[in-house]
Amino acid sequence: MNQFALLGGSLAAILLLALAAYLLRLGGARLAGENEACEIAETTFADFEADRAWLDMDGQSAIIAGKDGSHALVRRHGARFVARKLVPPAEVSAEGPVVIVASGERLLKPFVITLESADEARLLTSLLGSTTPHA
């Protein structure tokens, strides 16, 4: 009988930990929408003013266009989001509806965003590829 009580107590403790992780929103982070992606970029970069955002279908990443023509990349990194400014010339490619943007950092994977269509991906790729540096 003690073994069943021990097993039951262990299962209850695991379920309580899982509930606490869920309530604290640990892991499984996703962008709620374009507004949240823009807010992350504007909070990360003091001089960045968001104009438009392209959100990944899964809410895992986004590309944000700034009003000055610059771009910010936002993506999930663990339970939080990281943002990087896109430094031209950017390595950008499209494979169907998937746009892949090199982060420019050795230790940071490329930013990947899946859009609704291959046409939208080609349009975004050409927009990012034609980015010119600003002084």
mmCIF file of N, CA and C in Angstrom:
data_model
loop_
_atom_site.group_PDB
_atom_site.id
_atom_site.type_symbol
_atom_site.label_atom_id
_atom_site.label_comp_id
_atom_site.label_asym_id
_atom_site.label_seq_id
_atom_site.Cartn_x
_atom_site.Cartn_y
_atom_site.Cartn_z
ATOM 1 N N MET A 1 0.822 -1.194 0.000
ATOM 2 C CA MET A 1 0.000 0.000 0.000
ATOM 3 C C MET A 1 0.869 1.262 0.000
ATOM 4 N N ASN A 2 2.006 1.241 0.684
ATOM 5 C CA ASN A 2 2.883 2.400 0.734
ATOM 6 C C ASN A 2 3.449 2.742 -0.632
ATOM 7 N N GLN A 3 3.662 1.710 -1.455
ATOM 8 C CA GLN A 3 4.179 1.953 -2.804
ATOM 9 C C GLN A 3 3.149 2.705 -3.646
ATOM 10 N N PHE A 4 1.859 2.367 -3.481
ATOM 11 C CA PHE A 4 0.810 3.061 -4.221
ATOM 12 C C PHE A 4 0.682 4.512 -3.753
ATOM 13 N N ALA A 5 0.834 4.744 -2.461
ATOM 14 C CA ALA A 5 0.783 6.099 -1.929
ATOM 15 C C ALA A 5 1.965 6.909 -2.447
ATOM 16 N N LEU A 6 3.122 6.302 -2.508
ATOM 17 C CA LEU A 6 4.314 6.972 -3.018
ATOM 18 C C LEU A 6 4.152 7.300 -4.510
ATOM 19 N N LEU A 7 3.622 6.345 -5.266
ATOM 20 C CA LEU A 7 3.381 6.563 -6.692
ATOM 21 C C LEU A 7 2.347 7.665 -6.904
ATOM 22 N N GLY A 8 1.270 7.619 -6.141
ATOM 23 C CA GLY A 8 0.221 8.639 -6.254
ATOM 24 C C GLY A 8 0.738 10.023 -5.888
ATOM 25 N N GLY A 9 1.535 10.100 -4.829
ATOM 26 C CA GLY A 9 2.116 11.383 -4.418
ATOM 27 C C GLY A 9 3.067 11.926 -5.464
ATOM 28 N N SER A 10 3.856 11.046 -6.070
ATOM 29 C CA SER A 10 4.793 11.468 -7.125
ATOM 30 C C SER A 10 4.035 11.995 -8.344
ATOM 31 N N LEU A 11 2.997 11.295 -8.752
ATOM 32 C CA LEU A 11 2.201 11.749 -9.896
ATOM 33 C C LEU A 11 1.527 13.090 -9.615
ATOM 34 N N ALA A 12 1.012 13.244 -8.400
ATOM 35 C CA ALA A 12 0.384 14.511 -8.024
ATOM 36 C C ALA A 12 1.397 15.650 -8.058
ATOM 37 N N ALA A 13 2.616 15.395 -7.575
ATOM 38 C CA ALA A 13 3.655 16.426 -7.581
ATOM 39 C C ALA A 13 4.026 16.813 -9.013
ATOM 40 N N ILE A 14 4.130 15.833 -9.902
ATOM 41 C CA ILE A 14 4.451 16.114 -11.309
ATOM 42 C C ILE A 14 3.355 16.950 -11.939
ATOM 43 N N LEU A 15 2.101 16.600 -11.688
ATOM 44 C CA LEU A 15 0.981 17.364 -12.245
ATOM 45 C C LEU A 15 0.954 18.794 -11.704
ATOM 46 N N LEU A 16 1.284 18.972 -10.433
ATOM 47 C CA LEU A 16 1.333 20.317 -9.860
ATOM 48 C C LEU A 16 2.449 21.148 -10.491
ATOM 49 N N LEU A 17 3.596 20.535 -10.738
ATOM 50 C CA LEU A 17 4.694 21.244 -11.403
ATOM 51 C C LEU A 17 4.317 21.624 -12.833
ATOM 52 N N ALA A 18 3.654 20.718 -13.538
ATOM 53 C CA ALA A 18 3.211 21.013 -14.903
ATOM 54 C C ALA A 18 2.191 22.152 -14.908
ATOM 55 N N LEU A 19 1.285 22.148 -13.950
ATOM 56 C CA LEU A 19 0.304 23.221 -13.840
ATOM 57 C C LEU A 19 0.980 24.556 -13.533
ATOM 58 N N ALA A 20 1.957 24.547 -12.634
ATOM 59 C CA ALA A 20 2.680 25.774 -12.302
ATOM 60 C C ALA A 20 3.418 26.310 -13.529
ATOM 61 N N ALA A 21 4.052 25.438 -14.305
ATOM 62 C CA ALA A 21 4.758 25.861 -15.521
ATOM 63 C C ALA A 21 3.785 26.456 -16.519
ATOM 64 N N TYR A 22 2.610 25.857 -16.648
ATOM 65 C CA TYR A 22 1.592 26.368 -17.569
ATOM 66 C C TYR A 22 1.103 27.744 -17.122
ATOM 67 N N LEU A 23 0.806 27.890 -15.838
ATOM 68 C CA LEU A 23 0.305 29.157 -15.323
ATOM 69 C C LEU A 23 1.344 30.268 -15.400
ATOM 70 N N LEU A 24 2.625 29.916 -15.270
ATOM 71 C CA LEU A 24 3.697 30.903 -15.368
ATOM 72 C C LEU A 24 4.124 31.154 -16.817
ATOM 73 N N ARG A 25 3.492 30.471 -17.741
ATOM 74 C CA ARG A 25 3.779 30.585 -19.175
ATOM 75 C C ARG A 25 5.245 30.274 -19.478
ATOM 76 N N LEU A 26 5.753 29.215 -18.858
ATOM 77 C CA LEU A 26 7.122 28.783 -19.107
ATOM 78 C C LEU A 26 7.126 27.852 -20.309
ATOM 79 N N GLY A 27 7.970 28.142 -21.275
ATOM 80 C CA GLY A 27 8.045 27.307 -22.477
ATOM 81 C C GLY A 27 6.848 27.531 -23.378
ATOM 82 N N GLY A 28 6.971 27.128 -24.612
ATOM 83 C CA GLY A 28 5.860 27.225 -25.543
ATOM 84 C C GLY A 28 5.450 28.643 -25.875
ATOM 85 N N ALA A 29 6.351 29.596 -25.753
ATOM 86 C CA ALA A 29 6.021 30.990 -26.040
ATOM 87 C C ALA A 29 5.673 31.163 -27.515
ATOM 88 N N ARG A 30 4.696 31.990 -27.791
ATOM 89 C CA ARG A 30 4.357 32.350 -29.161
ATOM 90 C C ARG A 30 3.933 33.815 -29.199
ATOM 91 N N LEU A 31 4.157 34.402 -30.342
ATOM 92 C CA LEU A 31 3.748 35.793 -30.528
ATOM 93 C C LEU A 31 2.230 35.834 -30.680
ATOM 94 N N ALA A 32 1.586 36.710 -29.928
ATOM 95 C CA ALA A 32 0.134 36.819 -29.986
ATOM 96 C C ALA A 32 -0.334 37.456 -31.290
ATOM 97 N N GLY A 33 0.507 38.285 -31.886
ATOM 98 C CA GLY A 33 0.135 38.949 -33.129
ATOM 99 C C GLY A 33 1.211 39.922 -33.561
ATOM 100 N N GLU A 34 0.912 40.645 -34.635
ATOM 101 C CA GLU A 34 1.871 41.606 -35.175
ATOM 102 C C GLU A 34 2.195 42.698 -34.176
ATOM 103 N N ASN A 35 1.207 43.112 -33.390
ATOM 104 C CA ASN A 35 1.443 44.176 -32.403
ATOM 105 C C ASN A 35 2.493 43.765 -31.375
ATOM 106 N N GLU A 36 2.426 42.522 -30.909
ATOM 107 C CA GLU A 36 3.413 42.058 -29.931
ATOM 108 C C GLU A 36 4.806 42.002 -30.553
ATOM 109 N N ALA A 37 4.897 41.550 -31.805
ATOM 110 C CA ALA A 37 6.196 41.501 -32.488
ATOM 111 C C ALA A 37 6.778 42.906 -32.629
ATOM 112 N N CYS A 38 5.947 43.859 -33.006
ATOM 113 C CA CYS A 38 6.402 45.249 -33.138
ATOM 114 C C CYS A 38 6.845 45.805 -31.786
ATOM 115 N N GLU A 39 6.101 45.481 -30.748
ATOM 116 C CA GLU A 39 6.441 45.961 -29.405
ATOM 117 C C GLU A 39 7.788 45.402 -28.935
ATOM 118 N N ILE A 40 8.046 44.126 -29.219
ATOM 119 C CA ILE A 40 9.327 43.523 -28.838
ATOM 120 C C ILE A 40 10.470 44.234 -29.550
ATOM 121 N N ALA A 41 10.310 44.490 -30.851
ATOM 122 C CA ALA A 41 11.360 45.168 -31.617
ATOM 123 C C ALA A 41 11.576 46.592 -31.110
ATOM 124 N N GLU A 42 10.504 47.320 -30.834
ATOM 125 C CA GLU A 42 10.630 48.696 -30.361
ATOM 126 C C GLU A 42 11.218 48.759 -28.953
ATOM 127 N N THR A 43 10.913 47.774 -28.132
ATOM 128 C CA THR A 43 11.464 47.729 -26.777
ATOM 129 C C THR A 43 12.947 47.377 -26.800
ATOM 130 N N THR A 44 13.324 46.491 -27.704
ATOM 131 C CA THR A 44 14.718 46.061 -27.789
ATOM 132 C C THR A 44 15.616 47.150 -28.346
ATOM 133 N N PHE A 45 15.134 47.875 -29.353
ATOM 134 C CA PHE A 45 15.934 48.905 -30.016
ATOM 135 C C PHE A 45 15.283 50.265 -29.800
ATOM 136 N N ALA A 46 15.942 51.125 -29.040
ATOM 137 C CA ALA A 46 15.378 52.427 -28.676
ATOM 138 C C ALA A 46 15.085 53.297 -29.891
ATOM 139 N N ASP A 47 15.886 53.161 -30.952
ATOM 140 C CA ASP A 47 15.715 54.013 -32.122
ATOM 141 C C ASP A 47 14.836 53.382 -33.203
ATOM 142 N N PHE A 48 14.167 52.279 -32.895
ATOM 143 C CA PHE A 48 13.375 51.562 -33.895
ATOM 144 C C PHE A 48 11.902 51.901 -33.737
ATOM 145 N N GLU A 49 11.269 52.289 -34.850
ATOM 146 C CA GLU A 49 9.844 52.584 -34.865
ATOM 147 C C GLU A 49 9.203 51.670 -35.905
ATOM 148 N N ALA A 50 8.387 50.727 -35.449
ATOM 149 C CA ALA A 50 7.810 49.701 -36.323
ATOM 150 C C ALA A 50 6.756 50.278 -37.253
ATOM 151 N N ASP A 51 6.746 49.749 -38.464
ATOM 152 C CA ASP A 51 5.760 50.162 -39.458
ATOM 153 C C ASP A 51 4.848 48.998 -39.836
ATOM 154 N N ARG A 52 5.454 47.839 -40.131
ATOM 155 C CA ARG A 52 4.698 46.677 -40.578
ATOM 156 C C ARG A 52 5.421 45.417 -40.112
ATOM 157 N N ALA A 53 4.649 44.352 -39.894
ATOM 158 C CA ALA A 53 5.259 43.091 -39.460
ATOM 159 C C ALA A 53 4.726 41.930 -40.275
ATOM 160 N N TRP A 54 5.609 40.971 -40.518
ATOM 161 C CA TRP A 54 5.236 39.707 -41.138
ATOM 162 C C TRP A 54 5.401 38.654 -40.059
ATOM 163 N N LEU A 55 4.321 37.998 -39.696
ATOM 164 C CA LEU A 55 4.317 37.049 -38.597
ATOM 165 C C LEU A 55 4.338 35.623 -39.119
ATOM 166 N N ASP A 56 5.162 34.807 -38.514
ATOM 167 C CA ASP A 56 5.227 33.386 -38.821
ATOM 168 C C ASP A 56 3.870 32.749 -38.525
ATOM 169 N N MET A 57 3.471 31.773 -39.332
ATOM 170 C CA MET A 57 2.173 31.128 -39.146
ATOM 171 C C MET A 57 2.050 30.464 -37.776
ATOM 172 N N ASP A 58 3.160 30.010 -37.200
ATOM 173 C CA ASP A 58 3.142 29.367 -35.883
ATOM 174 C C ASP A 58 3.374 30.350 -34.742
ATOM 175 N N GLY A 59 3.597 31.621 -35.051
ATOM 176 C CA GLY A 59 3.841 32.618 -34.012
ATOM 177 C C GLY A 59 5.200 32.497 -33.354
ATOM 178 N N GLN A 60 6.151 31.823 -34.016
ATOM 179 C CA GLN A 60 7.471 31.616 -33.448
ATOM 180 C C GLN A 60 8.458 32.717 -33.822
ATOM 181 N N SER A 61 8.189 33.448 -34.897
ATOM 182 C CA SER A 61 9.119 34.479 -35.345
ATOM 183 C C SER A 61 8.371 35.538 -36.156
ATOM 184 N N ALA A 62 9.065 36.648 -36.401
ATOM 185 C CA ALA A 62 8.483 37.734 -37.181
ATOM 186 C C ALA A 62 9.590 38.590 -37.772
ATOM 187 N N ILE A 63 9.262 39.250 -38.862
ATOM 188 C CA ILE A 63 10.141 40.241 -39.467
ATOM 189 C C ILE A 63 9.379 41.550 -39.431
ATOM 190 N N ILE A 64 10.012 42.578 -38.875
ATOM 191 C CA ILE A 64 9.353 43.862 -38.699
ATOM 192 C C ILE A 64 10.069 44.919 -39.509
ATOM 193 N N ALA A 65 9.312 45.641 -40.315
ATOM 194 C CA ALA A 65 9.860 46.753 -41.092
ATOM 195 C C ALA A 65 9.731 48.019 -40.267
ATOM 196 N N GLY A 66 10.803 48.792 -40.215
ATOM 197 C CA GLY A 66 10.787 50.061 -39.501
ATOM 198 C C GLY A 66 10.370 51.189 -40.429
ATOM 199 N N LYS A 67 9.926 52.265 -39.852
ATOM 200 C CA LYS A 67 9.494 53.420 -40.646
ATOM 201 C C LYS A 67 10.649 54.055 -41.407
ATOM 202 N N ASP A 68 11.898 53.828 -40.930
ATOM 203 C CA ASP A 68 13.058 54.402 -41.601
ATOM 204 C C ASP A 68 13.652 53.466 -42.658
ATOM 205 N N GLY A 69 12.985 52.336 -42.927
ATOM 206 C CA GLY A 69 13.476 51.394 -43.925
ATOM 207 C C GLY A 69 14.325 50.275 -43.361
ATOM 208 N N SER A 70 14.622 50.313 -42.062
ATOM 209 C CA SER A 70 15.391 49.240 -41.433
ATOM 210 C C SER A 70 14.450 48.075 -41.098
ATOM 211 N N HIS A 71 15.044 46.946 -40.744
ATOM 212 C CA HIS A 71 14.249 45.770 -40.408
ATOM 213 C C HIS A 71 14.772 45.132 -39.129
ATOM 214 N N ALA A 72 13.853 44.569 -38.354
ATOM 215 C CA ALA A 72 14.205 43.829 -37.143
ATOM 216 C C ALA A 72 13.683 42.402 -37.296
ATOM 217 N N LEU A 73 14.439 41.475 -36.751
ATOM 218 C CA LEU A 73 14.064 40.061 -36.762
ATOM 219 C C LEU A 73 13.754 39.660 -35.328
ATOM 220 N N VAL A 74 12.626 39.020 -35.112
ATOM 221 C CA VAL A 74 12.222 38.574 -33.780
ATOM 222 C C VAL A 74 11.955 37.080 -33.867
ATOM 223 N N ARG A 75 12.454 36.335 -32.870
ATOM 224 C CA ARG A 75 12.176 34.906 -32.859
ATOM 225 C C ARG A 75 12.251 34.376 -31.439
ATOM 226 N N ARG A 76 11.563 33.275 -31.242
ATOM 227 C CA ARG A 76 11.552 32.623 -29.937
ATOM 228 C C ARG A 76 12.916 32.013 -29.673
ATOM 229 N N HIS A 77 13.389 32.208 -28.451
ATOM 230 C CA HIS A 77 14.657 31.636 -28.016
ATOM 231 C C HIS A 77 14.410 31.113 -26.609
ATOM 232 N N GLY A 78 14.076 29.852 -26.499
ATOM 233 C CA GLY A 78 13.671 29.296 -25.215
ATOM 234 C C GLY A 78 12.269 29.770 -24.878
ATOM 235 N N ALA A 79 12.090 30.315 -23.699
ATOM 236 C CA ALA A 79 10.777 30.799 -23.276
ATOM 237 C C ALA A 79 10.600 32.290 -23.561
ATOM 238 N N ARG A 80 11.586 32.922 -24.144
ATOM 239 C CA ARG A 80 11.545 34.357 -24.429
ATOM 240 C C ARG A 80 11.759 34.599 -25.913
ATOM 241 N N PHE A 81 11.715 35.861 -26.285
ATOM 242 C CA PHE A 81 11.967 36.245 -27.669
ATOM 243 C C PHE A 81 13.229 37.097 -27.752
ATOM 244 N N VAL A 82 13.996 36.890 -28.801
ATOM 245 C CA VAL A 82 15.175 37.704 -29.060
ATOM 246 C C VAL A 82 14.914 38.511 -30.323
ATOM 247 N N ALA A 83 15.544 39.668 -30.404
ATOM 248 C CA ALA A 83 15.406 40.516 -31.584
ATOM 249 C C ALA A 83 16.795 40.934 -32.043
ATOM 250 N N ARG A 84 16.954 41.004 -33.328
ATOM 251 C CA ARG A 84 18.202 41.465 -33.939
ATOM 252 C C ARG A 84 17.835 42.399 -35.076
ATOM 253 N N LYS A 85 18.678 43.405 -35.272
ATOM 254 C CA LYS A 85 18.491 44.275 -36.434
ATOM 255 C C LYS A 85 19.112 43.592 -37.642
ATOM 256 N N LEU A 86 18.462 43.713 -38.758
ATOM 257 C CA LEU A 86 18.974 43.144 -39.997
ATOM 258 C C LEU A 86 20.017 44.092 -40.557
ATOM 259 N N VAL A 87 21.230 43.588 -40.714
ATOM 260 C CA VAL A 87 22.327 44.407 -41.209
ATOM 261 C C VAL A 87 22.561 44.080 -42.682
ATOM 262 N N PRO A 88 22.331 45.056 -43.561
ATOM 263 C CA PRO A 88 22.550 44.821 -44.997
ATOM 264 C C PRO A 88 24.026 44.670 -45.307
ATOM 265 N N PRO A 89 24.432 43.969 -46.307
ATOM 266 C CA PRO A 89 23.570 43.141 -47.153
ATOM 267 C C PRO A 89 23.203 41.856 -46.418
ATOM 268 N N ALA A 90 21.948 41.498 -46.474
ATOM 269 C CA ALA A 90 21.451 40.342 -45.736
ATOM 270 C C ALA A 90 21.440 39.096 -46.618
ATOM 271 N N GLU A 91 21.701 37.962 -45.991
ATOM 272 C CA GLU A 91 21.573 36.685 -46.674
ATOM 273 C C GLU A 91 20.138 36.217 -46.478
ATOM 274 N N VAL A 92 19.322 36.351 -47.523
ATOM 275 C CA VAL A 92 17.907 36.021 -47.443
ATOM 276 C C VAL A 92 17.574 35.054 -48.566
ATOM 277 N N SER A 93 16.807 34.016 -48.243
ATOM 278 C CA SER A 93 16.365 33.081 -49.273
ATOM 279 C C SER A 93 14.944 32.636 -48.975
ATOM 280 N N ALA A 94 14.272 32.192 -50.018
ATOM 281 C CA ALA A 94 12.909 31.690 -49.880
ATOM 282 C C ALA A 94 12.835 30.294 -50.470
ATOM 283 N N GLU A 95 12.189 29.413 -49.737
ATOM 284 C CA GLU A 95 11.934 28.055 -50.198
ATOM 285 C C GLU A 95 10.442 27.828 -50.048
ATOM 286 N N GLY A 96 9.692 28.065 -51.130
ATOM 287 C CA GLY A 96 8.234 28.009 -51.035
ATOM 288 C C GLY A 96 7.757 29.150 -50.155
ATOM 289 N N PRO A 97 6.904 28.861 -49.171
ATOM 290 C CA PRO A 97 6.415 29.926 -48.287
ATOM 291 C C PRO A 97 7.359 30.240 -47.119
ATOM 292 N N VAL A 98 8.532 29.609 -47.088
ATOM 293 C CA VAL A 98 9.471 29.781 -45.977
ATOM 294 C C VAL A 98 10.565 30.777 -46.357
ATOM 295 N N VAL A 99 10.753 31.790 -45.519
ATOM 296 C CA VAL A 99 11.816 32.779 -45.704
ATOM 297 C C VAL A 99 12.870 32.520 -44.642
ATOM 298 N N ILE A 100 14.134 32.435 -45.079
ATOM 299 C CA ILE A 100 15.244 32.178 -44.167
ATOM 300 C C ILE A 100 16.189 33.375 -44.227
ATOM 301 N N VAL A 101 16.446 33.976 -43.068
ATOM 302 C CA VAL A 101 17.315 35.142 -42.978
ATOM 303 C C VAL A 101 18.474 34.795 -42.046
ATOM 304 N N ALA A 102 19.686 34.884 -42.562
ATOM 305 C CA ALA A 102 20.861 34.615 -41.735
ATOM 306 C C ALA A 102 20.939 35.659 -40.629
ATOM 307 N N SER A 103 21.265 35.201 -39.421
ATOM 308 C CA SER A 103 21.317 36.114 -38.280
ATOM 309 C C SER A 103 22.548 37.011 -38.315
ATOM 310 N N GLY A 104 23.605 36.555 -39.003
ATOM 311 C CA GLY A 104 24.844 37.318 -39.025
ATOM 312 C C GLY A 104 25.721 37.045 -37.819
ATOM 313 N N GLU A 105 25.283 36.141 -36.939
ATOM 314 C CA GLU A 105 26.039 35.787 -35.751
ATOM 315 C C GLU A 105 26.349 34.293 -35.783
ATOM 316 N N ARG A 106 27.574 33.951 -35.438
ATOM 317 C CA ARG A 106 27.992 32.549 -35.485
ATOM 318 C C ARG A 106 27.168 31.647 -34.574
ATOM 319 N N LEU A 107 26.835 32.121 -33.401
ATOM 320 C CA LEU A 107 26.173 31.282 -32.410
ATOM 321 C C LEU A 107 24.649 31.357 -32.447
ATOM 322 N N LEU A 108 24.089 32.141 -33.355
ATOM 323 C CA LEU A 108 22.637 32.288 -33.433
ATOM 324 C C LEU A 108 22.148 31.726 -34.762
ATOM 325 N N LYS A 109 21.222 30.795 -34.690
ATOM 326 C CA LYS A 109 20.687 30.166 -35.899
ATOM 327 C C LYS A 109 20.000 31.199 -36.784
ATOM 328 N N PRO A 110 19.801 30.846 -38.057
ATOM 329 C CA PRO A 110 19.060 31.757 -38.943
ATOM 330 C C PRO A 110 17.622 31.950 -38.456
ATOM 331 N N PHE A 111 17.050 33.083 -38.799
ATOM 332 C CA PHE A 111 15.648 33.360 -38.502
ATOM 333 C C PHE A 111 14.813 32.743 -39.627
ATOM 334 N N VAL A 112 13.824 31.952 -39.259
ATOM 335 C CA VAL A 112 12.979 31.268 -40.232
ATOM 336 C C VAL A 112 11.544 31.707 -39.994
ATOM 337 N N ILE A 113 10.877 32.112 -41.055
ATOM 338 C CA ILE A 113 9.490 32.539 -40.958
ATOM 339 C C ILE A 113 8.692 31.868 -42.077
ATOM 340 N N THR A 114 7.598 31.234 -41.713
ATOM 341 C CA THR A 114 6.731 30.578 -42.682
ATOM 342 C C THR A 114 5.513 31.467 -42.911
ATOM 343 N N LEU A 115 5.351 31.899 -44.149
ATOM 344 C CA LEU A 115 4.242 32.779 -44.507
ATOM 345 C C LEU A 115 3.119 31.964 -45.144
ATOM 346 N N GLU A 116 2.038 32.636 -45.504
ATOM 347 C CA GLU A 116 0.875 31.939 -46.041
ATOM 348 C C GLU A 116 1.072 31.438 -47.462
ATOM 349 N N SER A 117 1.908 32.120 -48.244
ATOM 350 C CA SER A 117 2.070 31.699 -49.637
ATOM 351 C C SER A 117 3.505 31.924 -50.108
ATOM 352 N N ALA A 118 3.850 31.220 -51.177
ATOM 353 C CA ALA A 118 5.181 31.375 -51.769
ATOM 354 C C ALA A 118 5.326 32.764 -52.384
ATOM 355 N N ASP A 119 4.236 33.332 -52.899
ATOM 356 C CA ASP A 119 4.284 34.683 -53.474
ATOM 357 C C ASP A 119 4.639 35.719 -52.407
ATOM 358 N N GLU A 120 4.022 35.582 -51.229
ATOM 359 C CA GLU A 120 4.325 36.507 -50.131
ATOM 360 C C GLU A 120 5.780 36.350 -49.693
ATOM 361 N N ALA A 121 6.278 35.113 -49.687
ATOM 362 C CA ALA A 121 7.672 34.853 -49.309
ATOM 363 C C ALA A 121 8.627 35.477 -50.318
ATOM 364 N N ARG A 122 8.322 35.359 -51.615
ATOM 365 C CA ARG A 122 9.173 35.973 -52.651
ATOM 366 C C ARG A 122 9.169 37.493 -52.514
ATOM 367 N N LEU A 123 8.014 38.068 -52.246
ATOM 368 C CA LEU A 123 7.913 39.515 -52.074
ATOM 369 C C LEU A 123 8.749 39.987 -50.878
ATOM 370 N N LEU A 124 8.635 39.290 -49.766
ATOM 371 C CA LEU A 124 9.407 39.661 -48.574
ATOM 372 C C LEU A 124 10.897 39.474 -48.815
ATOM 373 N N THR A 125 11.270 38.402 -49.490
ATOM 374 C CA THR A 125 12.679 38.148 -49.796
ATOM 375 C C THR A 125 13.260 39.249 -50.667
ATOM 376 N N SER A 126 12.507 39.679 -51.668
ATOM 377 C CA SER A 126 13.015 40.766 -52.527
ATOM 378 C C SER A 126 13.078 42.073 -51.760
ATOM 379 N N LEU A 127 12.139 42.315 -50.858
ATOM 380 C CA LEU A 127 12.164 43.533 -50.048
ATOM 381 C C LEU A 127 13.395 43.545 -49.121
ATOM 382 N N LEU A 128 13.669 42.420 -48.486
ATOM 383 C CA LEU A 128 14.818 42.342 -47.572
ATOM 384 C C LEU A 128 16.139 42.353 -48.315
ATOM 385 N N GLY A 129 16.157 41.762 -49.489
ATOM 386 C CA GLY A 129 17.374 41.724 -50.278
ATOM 387 C C GLY A 129 17.744 43.072 -50.851
ATOM 388 N N SER A 130 16.754 43.953 -50.992
ATOM 389 C CA SER A 130 17.021 45.275 -51.567
ATOM 390 C C SER A 130 17.243 46.333 -50.495
ATOM 391 N N THR A 131 17.396 45.895 -49.239
ATOM 392 C CA THR A 131 17.637 46.829 -48.155
ATOM 393 C C THR A 131 18.957 47.554 -48.345
ATOM 394 N N THR A 132 18.932 48.877 -48.178
ATOM 395 C CA THR A 132 20.170 49.657 -48.289
ATOM 396 C C THR A 132 20.538 50.196 -46.914
ATOM 397 N N PRO A 133 21.825 50.302 -46.619
ATOM 398 C CA PRO A 133 22.241 50.796 -45.314
ATOM 399 C C PRO A 133 21.842 52.258 -45.117
ATOM 400 N N HIS A 134 21.497 52.579 -43.876
ATOM 401 C CA HIS A 134 21.156 53.968 -43.503
ATOM 402 C C HIS A 134 22.265 54.524 -42.639
ATOM 403 N N ALA A 135 22.531 55.787 -42.788
ATOM 404 C CA ALA A 135 23.574 56.435 -41.989
ATOM 405 C C ALA A 135 23.076 56.771 -40.614
#
